[in-house]
Amino acid sequence: MKNTRRDFIKKSTTLAVGAIAIPSILDLAFAGQSHTTAELSSDETGEYTLPALPYAYDALEPHIDKLTMEIHHTKHHKAYVDNTNKELKAIDPKLLNGDNSLENIFEHASKVPVALRNNAGGHYNHSLFWELMKPNGGGTPTGSVTDAITSTFGSFDEFKKQFGDAATKRFGSGWAWLIKDEAGKLHITSTANQDNPLMNLESVELKGKPLLGLDVWEHAYYLKNQNRRADYIASFWNVVNWEKVESLYKA
Ligand code: MN3
């Protein structure tokens, strides 16, 4: 299983040559978004940095409110970035064979300190999440990913229902995902905390490339929706960037 997943990532990408390899996992998830790829890689000093949002904090109103977006990005996501850098400085470099890429951290997710796994996962997950939303998004998309969704789940509405169920039933904090496995098949899954389907963990049952992810931590919705996660999930469908999902599917 481990080798299969590793091969899947390796086959799909080109490794950069240099002191710090560009994490190939990011080529998978951010194809066509070079600004994000650059920001998600550690810089020449080996530090990760907080990527800018691709829109204003109030751009997703009224579906997702400005204050939630601002705190989520400048406080929560920034903390994941800062703590990833802190944890990487604290570990024995031999643990990751000197390769601090997110891909390598996820590959060694069961062996690295939990704080590194959590924060590196948080950085990756949120960087992707911002790109998966946009103003005037949502609706019923057209394109190859929509065809795949319809053939896999029966209908687009049935997909939304099953994805919403995964998001609703995730107990406590975590994420709901639409992923593409190495055979190209779509699945809906969810992960706890800041884990994701790229992590080499026993607890991550379905592995693959994230195409769509929804943060269901209370910090993502509590200011506007309080405890009503279902309302937040309904709002999310109005801001999904389906062009981004399509580009991830086709990459
Ligand atoms: Mn979050």
Coordinates of C-alpha atoms and ligand atoms in Angstrom, one line a residue:
M1 CA 0.0 0.0 0.0
K2 CA 2.8 2.4 0.9
N3 CA 4.7 1.7 -2.3
T4 CA 1.6 2.0 -4.3
R5 CA 0.9 5.5 -3.0
R6 CA 4.5 6.5 -3.3
D7 CA 4.6 5.4 -6.9
F8 CA 1.4 7.2 -7.6
I9 CA 2.9 10.5 -6.5
K10 CA 6.2 9.9 -8.2
K11 CA 4.8 8.8 -11.5
S12 CA 2.6 11.9 -11.7
T13 CA 5.3 14.5 -11.2
T14 CA 8.8 15.7 -12.1
L15 CA 11.1 16.2 -9.2
A16 CA 13.1 19.4 -9.2
V17 CA 16.8 19.2 -8.9
G18 CA 18.4 21.4 -6.2
A19 CA 19.1 21.8 -2.6
I20 CA 15.4 21.7 -1.8
A21 CA 13.2 19.7 -4.1
I22 CA 9.9 21.2 -4.9
P23 CA 7.4 19.0 -3.2
S24 CA 5.9 16.9 -6.1
I25 CA 2.7 16.4 -4.2
L26 CA 2.1 20.1 -4.8
D27 CA 2.5 19.8 -8.5
L28 CA -0.4 17.3 -8.3
A29 CA -2.6 19.5 -6.2
F30 CA -1.8 22.9 -7.6
A31 CA -1.1 22.4 -11.3
G32 CA -1.5 25.6 -13.2
Q33 CA -1.3 27.7 -10.0
S34 CA 2.4 28.5 -10.0
H35 CA 2.1 31.3 -7.4
T36 CA 0.6 28.9 -4.9
T37 CA 3.1 26.2 -5.6
A38 CA 5.9 28.6 -4.9
E39 CA 4.4 29.7 -1.7
L40 CA 3.7 26.2 -0.5
S41 CA 7.2 25.1 -1.1
S42 CA 9.7 26.1 1.6
D43 CA 11.9 29.0 0.4
E44 CA 15.6 29.0 0.0
T45 CA 16.0 29.3 3.8
G46 CA 13.8 26.2 4.2
E47 CA 10.9 28.2 5.7
Y48 CA 7.3 27.8 4.7
T49 CA 5.3 31.1 4.3
L50 CA 1.6 32.0 4.5
P51 CA 0.2 32.2 0.9
A52 CA -2.0 35.3 0.2
L53 CA -5.7 34.6 -0.3
P54 CA -6.6 34.7 -4.0
Y55 CA -9.5 37.1 -3.2
A56 CA -10.5 39.7 -0.5
Y57 CA -11.6 38.6 3.0
D58 CA -15.1 39.8 2.3
A59 CA -15.3 38.3 -1.3
L60 CA -17.2 35.2 -0.2
E61 CA -19.9 37.2 1.6
P62 CA -22.7 36.5 2.3
H63 CA -22.0 32.8 2.3
I64 CA -18.8 32.9 4.3
D65 CA -18.3 36.0 6.4
K66 CA -15.3 38.4 6.3
L67 CA -14.3 38.1 10.0
T68 CA -14.2 34.3 9.8
M69 CA -12.1 34.4 6.6
E70 CA -9.7 36.9 8.2
I71 CA -9.2 35.0 11.4
H72 CA -9.0 31.7 9.7
H73 CA -6.3 32.9 7.4
T74 CA -4.2 35.3 9.5
K75 CA -4.5 33.4 12.8
H76 CA -5.2 29.7 12.2
H77 CA -3.4 29.1 8.9
K78 CA -0.5 31.4 9.9
A79 CA -0.1 29.3 13.1
Y80 CA 0.1 26.1 11.1
V81 CA 2.8 27.7 9.0
D82 CA 4.8 29.1 11.9
N83 CA 4.5 25.8 13.9
T84 CA 5.6 23.7 10.9
N85 CA 8.7 25.8 10.7
K86 CA 9.3 25.5 14.4
E87 CA 8.8 21.8 14.4
L88 CA 11.1 21.3 11.4
K89 CA 13.8 23.1 13.3
A90 CA 13.3 20.9 16.3
I91 CA 13.4 17.4 14.7
D92 CA 16.4 15.2 14.0
P93 CA 17.1 15.9 10.3
K94 CA 17.7 12.2 9.8
L95 CA 14.0 11.6 10.4
L96 CA 13.1 13.1 7.0
N97 CA 16.5 12.3 5.4
G98 CA 17.0 16.0 5.1
D99 CA 13.9 16.4 2.8
N100 CA 11.5 18.8 4.5
S101 CA 9.0 18.9 1.7
L102 CA 5.3 18.4 2.6
E103 CA 5.3 15.3 0.4
N104 CA 8.0 13.8 2.4
I105 CA 6.5 14.8 5.7
F106 CA 3.2 13.2 4.6
E107 CA 5.0 10.1 3.5
H108 CA 6.5 9.8 7.0
A109 CA 3.3 10.9 8.7
S110 CA 3.3 7.9 11.1
K111 CA 6.9 8.5 12.2
V112 CA 7.2 12.3 12.6
P113 CA 6.1 14.1 15.8
V114 CA 2.3 14.6 15.9
A115 CA 2.8 18.3 16.1
L116 CA 4.7 18.4 12.8
R117 CA 2.1 16.1 11.1
N118 CA -0.8 18.3 12.4
N119 CA 0.8 21.7 11.4
A120 CA 2.2 20.6 8.0
G121 CA -1.2 19.0 7.3
G122 CA -2.9 22.3 8.3
H123 CA -0.7 24.3 6.0
Y124 CA -1.4 22.1 3.0
N125 CA -5.1 21.7 3.7
H126 CA -5.8 25.4 4.1
S127 CA -3.6 26.4 1.1
L128 CA -5.8 24.1 -1.0
F129 CA -9.0 25.1 0.7
W130 CA -8.6 28.8 -0.2
E131 CA -8.1 27.9 -3.9
L132 CA -11.1 25.7 -3.9
M133 CA -13.4 28.7 -3.2
K134 CA -14.1 31.8 -5.1
P135 CA -16.7 34.6 -5.3
N136 CA -19.7 33.7 -7.5
G137 CA -18.7 30.1 -7.4
G138 CA -20.9 27.1 -6.9
G139 CA -23.7 26.0 -9.1
T140 CA -23.8 22.9 -11.2
P141 CA -20.5 22.7 -13.1
T142 CA -19.8 21.2 -16.5
G143 CA -16.7 19.4 -17.6
S144 CA -14.9 16.1 -17.2
V145 CA -14.9 16.1 -13.4
T146 CA -18.7 16.6 -13.4
D147 CA -19.1 13.7 -15.8
A148 CA -16.9 11.5 -13.5
I149 CA -18.9 12.7 -10.4
T150 CA -22.2 11.8 -12.1
S151 CA -21.1 8.4 -13.2
T152 CA -19.5 7.6 -9.8
F153 CA -22.3 8.8 -7.5
G154 CA -25.3 8.5 -9.8
S155 CA -26.1 12.2 -10.0
F156 CA -24.6 15.6 -9.0
D157 CA -27.2 16.0 -6.2
E158 CA -26.4 12.5 -4.9
F159 CA -22.7 13.5 -4.8
K160 CA -23.5 16.7 -2.8
K161 CA -25.6 14.6 -0.4
Q162 CA -22.8 12.1 0.2
F163 CA -20.1 14.7 0.5
G164 CA -22.4 16.6 2.9
D165 CA -22.9 13.5 4.9
A166 CA -19.2 12.9 5.2
A167 CA -18.8 16.5 6.4
T168 CA -21.7 16.2 8.9
K169 CA -20.6 12.9 10.3
R170 CA -17.0 13.8 10.9
F171 CA -17.0 13.8 14.7
G172 CA -15.1 16.7 16.2
S173 CA -12.6 18.5 13.9
G174 CA -11.5 17.4 10.5
W175 CA -12.1 17.6 6.8
A176 CA -14.4 16.1 4.1
W177 CA -12.8 15.2 0.8
L178 CA -13.5 14.3 -2.8
I179 CA -10.4 12.4 -4.0
K180 CA -9.1 10.7 -7.1
D181 CA -7.3 7.4 -6.4
E182 CA -4.3 6.1 -8.4
A183 CA -6.7 4.3 -10.8
G184 CA -8.4 7.6 -11.4
K185 CA -11.6 6.6 -9.5
L186 CA -13.4 9.2 -7.4
H187 CA -14.2 8.7 -3.7
I188 CA -15.7 10.7 -0.9
T189 CA -13.9 10.4 2.4
S190 CA -13.1 12.3 5.6
T191 CA -10.1 12.7 7.9
A192 CA -9.7 13.8 11.5
N193 CA -7.9 16.9 12.7
Q194 CA -5.5 18.2 10.0
D195 CA -4.8 14.8 8.4
N196 CA -5.5 14.4 4.7
P197 CA -5.7 11.6 2.1
L198 CA -2.1 12.1 1.1
M199 CA -0.8 11.0 4.4
N200 CA 0.7 7.5 4.8
L201 CA -1.3 6.6 7.9
E202 CA -3.3 3.6 9.0
S203 CA -6.1 5.8 10.0
V204 CA -6.3 7.3 6.5
E205 CA -8.3 4.5 4.8
L206 CA -8.8 6.0 1.4
K207 CA -5.7 7.5 -0.1
G208 CA -5.6 9.7 -3.2
K209 CA -5.3 13.2 -4.6
P210 CA -7.6 15.8 -3.0
L211 CA -9.9 17.4 -5.6
L212 CA -12.2 19.1 -3.2
G213 CA -11.9 19.6 0.6
L214 CA -14.1 21.2 3.2
D215 CA -12.8 22.3 6.6
V216 CA -15.3 21.3 9.2
W217 CA -13.4 22.6 12.3
E218 CA -15.7 24.9 14.3
H219 CA -13.2 27.7 13.6
A220 CA -14.4 27.6 10.0
Y221 CA -18.0 28.5 10.8
Y222 CA -18.7 29.2 14.4
L223 CA -18.8 33.0 14.2
K224 CA -21.5 33.0 11.6
N225 CA -23.2 29.6 12.0
Q226 CA -22.4 28.8 15.7
N227 CA -23.1 25.1 16.1
R228 CA -25.0 24.7 12.8
R229 CA -22.5 22.8 10.7
A230 CA -25.2 21.9 8.2
D231 CA -25.8 25.6 7.4
Y232 CA -22.1 26.1 6.7
I233 CA -22.0 23.1 4.4
A234 CA -25.0 24.5 2.5
S235 CA -23.2 27.8 2.2
F236 CA -20.0 26.1 0.9
W237 CA -21.8 24.9 -2.2
N238 CA -22.3 28.6 -3.2
V239 CA -18.6 29.3 -3.3
V240 CA -17.0 26.2 -4.7
N241 CA -14.4 26.9 -7.4
W242 CA -15.4 24.2 -9.8
E243 CA -12.8 25.3 -12.4
K244 CA -10.2 24.6 -9.8
V245 CA -11.6 21.2 -9.1
E246 CA -11.7 20.5 -12.8
S247 CA -8.0 21.5 -13.2
L248 CA -7.0 19.3 -10.3
Y249 CA -8.9 16.4 -11.8
K250 CA -7.4 16.7 -15.2
A251 CA -3.8 17.4 -14.0
Ligands
MN3_1 MN -9.3 25.6 9.4

